[in-house]
Amino acid sequence: MRKILKKRLPISQVVWSSIFLAIQVIATLYLPTLTSNIVNDGIAKGDIHYIWIAGIQMLGCSLISVAAAIFNSYFSAKGSQKLGQNLRSDVYRKVINYSHDEMEQIGTSSLVTRTTNDIMQIQNVALMFMRMMLMAPMMLVLASIMAYRKSPTLTLIFIIVLPIIAIIMALVIHFAGPLFGAMQQKLDKVNTVFREGLTGVRVIRAFRQDDFEQERFDKVNKDYTHNAIKVYNITGLMMPLMTVIMSMTNIGITLWGSHLIANQAIEVGNMIAFITYASQILMSFVMMSMVFVFIPRAQASAQRLNEVLDMETEIKDAQNPISLADKPSALDFDNVDFRYHDAQKDTLEGVNFKMKAGQTLAIIGGTGSGKSTLVNLIPRFYDATEGTVKINGVNVKDTTLHDVHEQVAFVPQKANLFTGTLRENMQYGNQNATDEEIWHALDIAQASDFVKELDGQLDAHVEQGGLNFSGGQRQRLAIARALVKKASVYVFDDSFSALDFKTDANLRHALKQDTEMQKHVVVIVGQRVSTVADADLIIVLDKGEMVGAGTHQELMQNNDVYKAIVDSQIREEKDGAANA
């Protein structure tokens, strides 16, 4: 946690907070001395004038203490919130550059917990640090000095009390620390199950698994709750024990002090001041105990955040990057192999092809053959284990991720739109795109007809994930968004699957006829033969191996795997027609 606070906690806010805190402590500690003087020199001697002067001084100290406390609260709150802002920005910036492998290692639900709850824990401790942790030792030292000046004899009582408090604090931290660490992990599980329930609610209802999912959530929720109850039961003992110790200490001081007063070893005013200083000394320990109780949880949160921030991104920019801009569009795979993290065998083996501007590459194969894995290597979502992937004649490892992403327009299997307007979604990859360019892309994607019927057309509202559109509409809008972007390579990863045969054919025809698209490379992953049949090159994948490459006619003549796919789809169509 020290590493996080040192790098991201604003020093200026800590300094100002400390200054006003020191003023507050000094003003607060001066009040018991003034009280003692009023009792000893004012009330005892009947000096009303002295009482008035000392009373005005007490009022002034109180006002100064209140004002300093307000400013301390302002700067500490501002500093802690700034810390949270910096942490969230750093985590998001780090995560957004993670490869798919790194995202999978931590998990989406855990990342959400770390970015919200974990950062909040650190914020709270930072706030307590600037308001309590700095005040407690300052007050402890100064109050001890002032108490010793009032009565060195009574100060000996702290030799018994303070070790007892220290032992109690150590025991609470010892038992609560591991439980706080476990609490954050259990919270991850709650978020995971809850998130799965929300995203899969339709499937849950369709299979009537409501009770099962409820039991599943109750199980992780109870696990988290029992852990939380246990840890807060332990930490909850701190306050009553401290209250008992403070009460017993005051009783001890009063009994011992009464004997000293009877023997005229101490004045009444000094006795009153000493009790106040004793309370402040013990209160400083209470404040420290409160901070130390929360430190183990914040420490666990800090470790989890450091895992995110310190994780080395495997996919890095080249030290002397080569620009991909102003080069003819091209896409080359040179003997590419790929293996997933911790996998026992390669997912892709020996993939080779060369595509030039104006050509269309199609990839087809059975489920799990590696089609999506192959296209994920193009925008460097993963790096090839062996071989080279080239865009515009340049190895993607010899340039920057920014350049690669600038030159690749990618449409994933699951079309995802962002909350906002249609225009904002269309301009996602090209902020300077004009309405004319957007409508042209919508025309190619066969989406202009239904967009024209929307209220506001390009200004129509898009809900989170585009859920106010059908699956086919979302796919066409996602395709249009990619077409608006000016790129060298356009990748459509099975993004025509929700389209009917007619719309699919019209879209592919429009892509082929568009003069702008003829300057670039188009990559299409498809399940249907009709989707890939007119491509310039069709790659056939089977269990990660490239078992065929050629045009539709060539593959029909000499590739058994491709012919089997064609035959199976023809049979399905005949069976469907017969059943109809």
XYZ file of C-alpha atoms in Angstrom:
580
model
C 0.000 0.000 0.000
C 2.934 2.302 0.664
C 3.837 2.040 -3.013
C 0.366 3.134 -4.088
C 0.178 6.021 -1.605
C 3.677 7.209 -2.442
C 3.034 7.386 -6.190
C -0.579 8.518 -6.369
C -1.507 10.402 -3.170
C -1.178 14.161 -3.904
C 1.659 15.485 -1.711
C 0.275 19.038 -1.636
C -2.989 17.842 -0.082
C -1.087 15.841 2.550
C 1.084 18.858 3.423
C -1.851 21.251 3.800
C -3.821 18.657 5.727
C -0.860 18.125 8.083
C -0.415 21.870 8.669
C -4.042 22.411 9.674
C -3.968 19.197 11.685
C -1.001 20.469 13.682
C -2.823 23.757 14.331
C -5.914 21.830 15.454
C -3.921 19.610 17.832
C -1.982 22.498 19.386
C -5.157 24.550 19.887
C -6.975 21.544 21.369
C -4.129 20.682 23.749
C -3.882 24.261 24.994
C -7.491 24.205 26.232
C -6.902 21.941 29.312
C -4.015 24.204 30.390
C -6.310 27.243 30.212
C -8.936 25.311 32.194
C -6.300 24.463 34.800
C -5.229 28.122 35.042
C -8.843 29.293 35.501
C -9.355 26.816 38.360
C -5.980 27.428 40.042
C -5.470 31.179 39.446
C -8.964 32.454 38.763
C -11.629 30.594 40.722
C -9.359 29.766 43.685
C -8.321 33.453 44.038
C -11.680 34.934 42.999
C -10.047 36.878 40.153
C -12.998 37.546 37.783
C -10.878 39.601 35.389
C -8.452 36.685 34.922
C -11.363 34.290 34.397
C -12.736 36.540 31.598
C -9.360 36.801 29.866
C -8.738 33.035 30.101
C -12.301 32.349 28.917
C -11.789 34.548 25.834
C -8.535 32.691 25.166
C -10.389 29.368 25.453
C -13.024 30.609 22.995
C -10.297 31.700 20.576
C -8.547 28.316 20.817
C -11.864 26.535 20.220
C -12.607 28.626 17.109
C -9.086 28.051 15.778
C -9.432 24.300 16.437
C -12.801 24.142 14.637
C -11.537 26.152 11.643
C -8.389 24.013 11.390
C -10.496 20.824 11.600
C -12.699 22.070 8.738
C -9.699 22.827 6.522
C -8.082 19.523 7.478
C -11.273 17.674 6.521
C -11.409 19.536 3.199
C -7.820 18.800 2.176
C -7.890 15.193 3.413
C -11.165 14.492 1.558
C -9.823 16.153 -1.576
C -6.558 14.202 -1.341
C -8.244 10.817 -0.792
C -10.687 11.383 -3.649
C -7.831 12.456 -5.912
C -6.019 9.253 -4.937
C -9.082 7.229 -5.959
C -9.315 9.130 -9.245
C -5.637 8.503 -10.016
C -5.916 4.822 -9.148
C -9.031 4.285 -11.271
C -7.406 6.058 -14.206
C -4.185 4.048 -13.885
C -6.015 0.725 -13.542
C -8.312 1.450 -16.493
C -5.400 2.625 -18.654
C -3.468 -0.529 -17.742
C -6.397 -2.911 -18.290
C -7.402 -1.350 -21.610
C -3.966 -2.343 -22.959
C -4.081 -5.906 -21.642
C -3.985 -8.744 -24.125
C -6.815 -11.274 -24.055
C -4.555 -13.657 -22.106
C -3.982 -11.144 -19.311
C -7.683 -10.300 -19.110
C -8.479 -13.985 -18.701
C -5.821 -14.451 -16.009
C -7.477 -11.926 -13.671
C -11.091 -12.162 -14.837
C -13.628 -9.465 -15.634
C -15.560 -9.753 -12.359
C -12.365 -9.487 -10.320
C -11.268 -6.440 -12.303
C -14.607 -4.761 -11.570
C -14.175 -5.475 -7.838
C -10.619 -4.197 -7.844
C -11.565 -1.008 -9.670
C -14.459 -0.233 -7.328
C -14.414 -1.856 -3.887
C -10.636 -2.274 -3.545
C -9.943 1.319 -4.522
C -12.635 2.484 -2.095
C -10.906 0.617 0.748
C -7.623 2.368 -0.038
C -9.401 5.724 -0.305
C -10.951 5.244 3.133
C -7.616 4.381 4.720
C -5.964 7.365 3.003
C -8.672 9.625 4.420
C -8.206 8.108 7.885
C -4.438 8.454 7.489
C -4.647 12.202 6.847
C -7.271 12.796 9.538
C -6.413 10.266 12.260
C -3.085 8.574 11.627
C -1.258 11.896 11.507
C -3.233 13.295 14.423
C -2.862 10.303 16.744
C 0.949 10.248 17.202
C 1.073 14.044 17.267
C -1.559 14.190 20.000
C -0.030 11.227 21.847
C 3.402 12.843 22.109
C 2.244 16.379 22.910
C -0.481 15.258 25.333
C 2.037 13.007 27.117
C 4.424 15.956 27.526
C 1.638 18.203 28.823
C 0.372 15.489 31.187
C 3.895 14.920 32.546
C 4.248 18.649 33.193
C 1.016 18.637 35.182
C 1.893 15.545 37.262
C 4.946 13.319 36.705
C 3.627 10.946 39.373
C 0.236 10.306 37.744
C 1.955 9.737 34.391
C 3.238 6.400 35.748
C -0.259 4.951 35.308
C 0.340 4.833 31.554
C 3.148 2.297 32.081
C 0.384 -0.206 32.910
C -2.332 0.981 30.512
C -0.449 1.504 27.221
C 1.064 -2.025 26.961
C -2.424 -3.515 27.513
C -3.795 -1.395 24.656
C -0.873 -2.351 22.415
C -1.443 -6.076 23.062
C -5.176 -5.775 22.278
C -4.409 -3.934 19.008
C -1.818 -6.537 17.998
C -4.238 -9.433 18.644
C -7.060 -7.814 16.660
C -4.781 -7.105 13.703
C -3.331 -10.627 13.856
C -6.728 -12.337 13.658
C -8.540 -9.815 11.441
C -5.820 -9.356 8.793
C -6.164 -12.742 6.999
C -9.967 -12.511 7.161
C -9.934 -9.114 5.452
C -7.772 -10.570 2.660
C -10.194 -13.477 2.231
C -13.145 -11.068 2.208
C -12.019 -9.426 -1.035
C -11.624 -12.802 -2.756
C -15.074 -13.872 -1.595
C -16.471 -10.598 -2.905
C -14.976 -11.517 -6.306
C -16.991 -14.749 -6.245
C -20.198 -12.886 -5.357
C -19.654 -10.502 -8.276
C -18.874 -13.382 -10.651
C -22.053 -15.297 -9.840
C -24.163 -12.138 -9.829
C -22.747 -11.034 -13.196
C -23.321 -14.458 -14.734
C -26.902 -14.390 -13.468
C -27.559 -10.988 -15.012
C -25.995 -11.723 -18.409
C -27.533 -15.200 -18.633
C -30.970 -14.386 -17.202
C -32.790 -15.448 -20.392
C -31.035 -18.822 -20.462
C -31.746 -19.323 -16.747
C -35.450 -18.676 -17.259
C -35.611 -20.762 -20.443
C -34.180 -23.801 -18.610
C -36.136 -23.060 -15.429
C -32.978 -22.914 -13.345
C -34.098 -19.944 -11.228
C -33.968 -21.929 -7.985
C -30.586 -23.461 -8.805
C -29.043 -20.064 -9.570
C -30.616 -18.574 -6.460
C -29.074 -21.343 -4.345
C -25.743 -20.829 -6.109
C -25.812 -17.104 -5.343
C -26.989 -17.707 -1.756
C -24.042 -20.036 -1.200
C -21.352 -17.492 -2.176
C -23.308 -14.671 -0.547
C -23.518 -16.556 2.778
C -19.830 -17.429 2.536
C -18.975 -13.737 2.142
C -21.450 -12.732 4.876
C -20.117 -15.254 7.421
C -16.565 -14.101 6.750
C -17.619 -10.450 7.144
C -19.508 -11.172 10.392
C -16.493 -12.998 11.784
C -14.031 -10.242 10.954
C -16.290 -7.431 12.179
C -17.010 -9.327 15.402
C -13.270 -9.361 16.023
C -12.752 -5.702 15.121
C -15.948 -4.782 16.992
C -14.304 -5.842 20.238
C -11.804 -3.010 19.885
C -14.138 -0.139 20.781
C -15.787 -1.624 23.917
C -12.407 -2.814 25.219
C -10.943 0.644 24.656
C -13.936 2.228 26.403
C -13.464 -0.077 29.411
C -9.739 0.702 29.552
C -10.394 4.460 29.319
C -13.003 4.273 32.070
C -10.762 2.201 34.338
C -7.873 4.579 33.673
C -9.983 7.606 34.628
C -11.095 5.799 37.798
C -7.469 5.023 38.611
C -6.377 8.616 37.964
C -9.246 9.973 40.090
C -8.460 7.648 43.025
C -4.737 8.268 42.887
C -5.191 11.981 42.192
C -7.527 12.427 45.165
C -4.772 11.188 47.486
C -2.295 13.570 45.885
C -4.731 16.475 46.283
C -5.310 15.500 49.909
C -1.540 15.530 50.447
C -1.311 18.831 48.508
C 0.977 17.204 45.956
C -1.149 18.429 43.074
C -3.615 21.268 42.542
C -7.252 20.657 41.586
C -6.852 22.495 38.276
C -3.846 20.395 37.343
C -5.805 17.262 38.241
C -8.641 18.307 35.890
C -6.128 19.093 33.111
C -4.340 15.757 33.626
C -7.614 13.801 33.259
C -8.277 15.664 30.013
C -4.773 14.936 28.720
C -5.133 11.290 29.760
C -8.363 11.066 27.768
C -6.593 12.581 24.753
C -3.715 10.124 25.080
C -6.100 7.180 25.204
C -8.203 8.671 22.400
C -5.096 8.866 20.235
C -4.663 5.116 20.779
C -8.319 4.565 19.874
C -7.812 6.514 16.643
C -4.713 4.487 15.839
C -6.566 1.265 16.580
C -9.366 2.271 14.196
C -6.855 2.926 11.445
C -4.950 -0.280 12.131
C -8.176 -2.271 11.984
C -8.826 -1.075 8.434
C -5.207 -1.276 7.287
C -5.210 -5.106 6.763
C -8.193 -4.886 4.399
C -6.664 -1.925 2.567
C -3.362 -3.812 2.402
C -5.132 -6.786 0.809
C -6.817 -4.422 -1.641
C -3.489 -2.753 -2.420
C -1.883 -6.118 -3.174
C -4.725 -6.952 -5.568
C -4.358 -3.589 -7.307
C -0.588 -3.984 -7.543
C -1.173 -7.325 -9.284
C -3.055 -5.406 -11.960
C -0.684 -2.441 -12.168
C 2.533 -4.499 -12.026
C 1.476 -7.178 -14.483
C 3.808 -7.004 -17.456
C 1.922 -6.742 -20.722
C 3.228 -9.459 -23.027
C 2.282 -7.520 -26.141
C 4.590 -4.498 -26.265
C 5.437 -1.787 -28.760
C 8.674 -2.033 -30.722
C 11.533 0.165 -29.494
C 12.051 1.616 -32.985
C 8.573 1.269 -34.482
C 7.912 1.256 -38.212
C 4.856 3.191 -39.354
C 2.104 1.279 -41.162
C 0.573 4.395 -42.676
C 1.010 5.395 -46.335
C 1.782 1.832 -47.396
C -0.241 -0.361 -49.793
C -2.782 -2.508 -47.954
C -1.588 -6.079 -47.456
C -1.929 -8.964 -44.996
C 0.579 -11.816 -44.739
C 0.829 -14.851 -42.464
C 4.230 -16.531 -42.706
C 4.229 -20.041 -41.151
C 2.268 -18.871 -38.101
C 1.776 -21.099 -35.030
C -0.145 -20.098 -31.926
C -0.643 -21.673 -28.513
C -2.837 -20.317 -25.717
C -1.394 -19.640 -22.290
C -0.916 -22.922 -20.361
C -2.277 -24.979 -23.301
C -0.608 -28.319 -23.993
C -0.684 -28.082 -27.791
C -0.842 -25.453 -30.526
C -4.245 -24.061 -31.458
C -2.937 -23.008 -34.897
C -0.158 -24.651 -36.886
C 1.579 -23.609 -40.086
C -0.783 -20.907 -41.365
C 0.493 -19.288 -44.581
C -1.114 -16.824 -46.988
C -0.519 -13.484 -48.705
C -3.292 -10.991 -49.479
C -3.061 -7.726 -51.403
C -5.259 -4.649 -51.682
C -8.621 -5.385 -53.252
C -8.581 -9.081 -52.308
C -10.955 -10.889 -49.982
C -9.799 -13.683 -47.687
C -12.388 -16.097 -46.320
C -11.824 -18.541 -43.452
C -14.074 -21.548 -42.928
C -13.934 -24.640 -40.773
C -15.744 -26.582 -38.107
C -16.443 -25.403 -34.568
C -13.177 -25.134 -32.621
C -11.015 -25.230 -35.741
C -9.265 -21.950 -34.830
C -11.023 -19.439 -37.087
C -11.507 -16.726 -34.452
C -8.062 -17.402 -33.020
C -6.530 -16.739 -36.434
C -8.240 -13.368 -36.927
C -7.455 -12.362 -33.327
C -3.772 -12.428 -34.311
C -4.328 -9.684 -36.914
C -5.059 -6.804 -34.455
C -2.558 -8.317 -31.957
C -5.129 -9.403 -29.417
C -2.614 -12.246 -29.132
C 0.914 -12.609 -30.523
C 1.881 -15.529 -32.715
C 3.974 -18.148 -30.908
C 5.994 -18.821 -34.072
C 6.112 -17.160 -37.477
C 5.188 -13.591 -38.423
C 1.992 -11.663 -39.036
C 2.460 -8.720 -41.387
C 0.193 -5.773 -42.110
C 1.135 -3.605 -45.086
C 4.392 -5.558 -45.353
C 5.478 -4.802 -41.755
C 5.702 -7.356 -38.934
C 3.121 -6.340 -36.328
C 5.806 -6.806 -33.640
C 7.950 -4.137 -35.331
C 5.396 -1.362 -34.890
C 3.109 -0.020 -32.155
C -0.231 -1.360 -30.993
C -1.716 2.045 -31.807
C -0.567 1.765 -35.416
C -1.869 -1.800 -35.708
C -5.273 -0.821 -34.337
C -5.373 2.203 -36.630
C -4.930 -0.045 -39.662
C -7.360 -2.814 -38.616
C -11.151 -2.483 -38.460
C -12.509 -5.429 -36.494
C -16.089 -6.696 -36.173
C -16.264 -9.434 -33.478
C -18.697 -12.335 -33.340
C -20.832 -10.625 -30.718
C -21.900 -7.212 -31.984
C -21.621 -4.641 -29.208
C -22.884 -1.065 -29.343
C -22.275 1.661 -26.793
C -24.742 3.846 -24.925
C -25.304 7.096 -26.795
C -26.552 7.943 -30.261
C -26.140 6.077 -33.528
C -23.913 8.862 -34.837
C -21.589 8.548 -31.832
C -21.364 4.788 -32.386
C -20.648 5.220 -36.101
C -17.906 7.770 -35.356
C -16.270 5.479 -32.776
C -13.389 4.608 -35.116
C -13.402 7.866 -37.073
C -14.399 10.936 -35.097
C -14.240 13.129 -38.195
C -16.646 10.990 -40.219
C -19.315 13.065 -41.969
C -22.994 12.145 -42.149
C -22.495 11.355 -45.839
C -19.754 8.825 -45.010
C -21.887 7.287 -42.264
C -24.901 6.860 -44.570
C -22.651 5.352 -47.230
C -21.382 2.776 -44.703
C -24.965 2.079 -43.579
C -25.961 1.526 -47.216
C -23.180 -1.055 -47.700
C -24.109 -2.768 -44.405
C -27.773 -2.936 -45.504
C -28.730 -0.916 -42.418
C -29.867 2.410 -43.896
C -33.482 1.314 -44.397
C -34.277 0.613 -40.751
C -32.136 3.549 -39.514
C -34.227 5.957 -41.638
C -37.334 4.711 -39.854
C -35.934 5.510 -36.388
C -36.921 8.675 -34.518
C -33.986 11.012 -35.019
C -32.280 8.644 -37.490
C -28.540 9.123 -36.778
C -29.447 10.845 -33.515
C -31.539 7.865 -32.363
C -30.708 6.629 -28.863
C -28.701 3.428 -28.416
C -29.114 1.548 -25.144
C -26.269 -0.248 -23.386
C -25.055 -3.055 -25.631
C -27.514 -1.967 -28.343
C -30.299 -3.993 -26.713
C -32.986 -1.808 -28.342
C -32.017 -3.398 -31.691
C -32.415 -6.966 -32.903
C -29.412 -9.284 -33.306
C -29.315 -8.763 -37.081
C -29.621 -4.990 -36.738
C -26.804 -4.877 -34.201
C -24.573 -6.886 -36.551
C -25.267 -4.569 -39.472
C -24.631 -1.485 -37.347
C -21.365 -2.985 -36.068
C -20.328 -3.708 -39.682
C -21.206 -0.128 -40.687
C -19.155 1.231 -37.766
C -16.130 -0.719 -39.014
C -16.643 0.519 -42.572
C -16.687 4.155 -41.411
C -13.174 3.654 -40.062
C -10.379 4.198 -42.571
C -8.261 1.055 -42.273
C -6.029 -1.190 -44.355
C -7.565 -4.488 -43.226
C -11.241 -5.107 -42.472
C -11.939 -8.219 -40.386
C -15.449 -9.674 -40.081
C -15.332 -12.485 -37.514
C -18.494 -14.468 -38.271
C -20.359 -11.150 -38.180
C -22.877 -12.146 -40.882
C -24.292 -15.062 -38.840
C -27.497 -13.245 -37.793
C -28.272 -12.094 -41.348
C -30.623 -13.886 -43.700
C -29.214 -15.246 -46.983
C -30.526 -12.329 -49.048
C -29.124 -9.604 -46.746
C -25.848 -11.536 -46.488
C -25.536 -11.725 -50.275
C -26.462 -8.043 -50.770
C -23.935 -6.953 -48.140
C -21.094 -8.972 -49.646
C -21.968 -7.715 -53.136
C -21.949 -4.102 -51.893
C -18.558 -4.675 -50.243
C -17.100 -6.066 -53.462
C -18.513 -3.254 -55.635
C -17.468 -0.375 -53.382
C -14.500 1.441 -54.935
C -13.046 2.407 -51.544
C -13.083 -1.177 -50.258
C -11.223 -2.312 -53.385
C -8.153 -0.511 -52.007
C -8.071 -2.654 -48.865
C -7.930 -6.273 -47.678
C -11.137 -7.865 -46.445
C -11.107 -10.908 -44.122
C -14.360 -12.825 -43.594
C -14.860 -15.653 -41.119
C -17.992 -17.600 -42.020
C -19.908 -20.744 -41.193
C -21.995 -20.711 -44.361
C -20.385 -21.650 -47.675
C -22.501 -19.021 -49.416
C -20.799 -16.358 -47.280
C -17.279 -17.324 -48.368
C -17.807 -18.787 -51.862
C -16.952 -15.633 -53.850
C -13.752 -14.799 -51.902
C -10.440 -14.533 -53.754
C -8.873 -17.012 -51.318
C -10.613 -19.442 -48.986
C -8.646 -21.001 -46.139
C -9.999 -24.256 -44.713
C -9.086 -24.962 -41.073
C -9.433 -28.293 -39.326
C -8.283 -28.702 -35.706
C -5.997 -25.689 -36.032
C -4.295 -26.881 -39.221
C -4.610 -25.202 -42.593
C -5.835 -28.180 -44.630
C -6.763 -26.275 -47.772
C -6.453 -22.928 -49.564
C -7.865 -21.767 -52.876
C -11.009 -20.539 -54.591
C -14.395 -22.197 -54.182
C -14.001 -24.098 -57.456
C -10.489 -25.281 -56.634
C -11.454 -26.495 -53.172
C -14.517 -28.306 -54.490
C -12.221 -30.281 -56.779
C -9.384 -31.197 -54.436
C -10.297 -30.622 -50.758
C -12.302 -33.276 -48.914
C -12.884 -31.181 -45.780
C -14.351 -28.291 -47.780
C -16.513 -30.638 -49.856
C -17.798 -32.242 -46.645
C -18.809 -28.799 -45.305
C -20.575 -27.960 -48.589
C -22.357 -31.327 -48.713
C -23.543 -31.048 -45.091
C -24.997 -27.587 -45.706
C -26.712 -28.697 -48.931
C -28.299 -31.620 -47.046
C -29.467 -29.276 -44.282
C -31.069 -26.967 -46.836
C -32.792 -29.920 -48.582
C -34.011 -31.303 -45.241
C -35.292 -27.892 -44.260
C -37.120 -27.470 -47.566
C -38.617 -30.976 -47.289
C -39.850 -30.337 -43.749
C -41.321 -27.006 -44.836
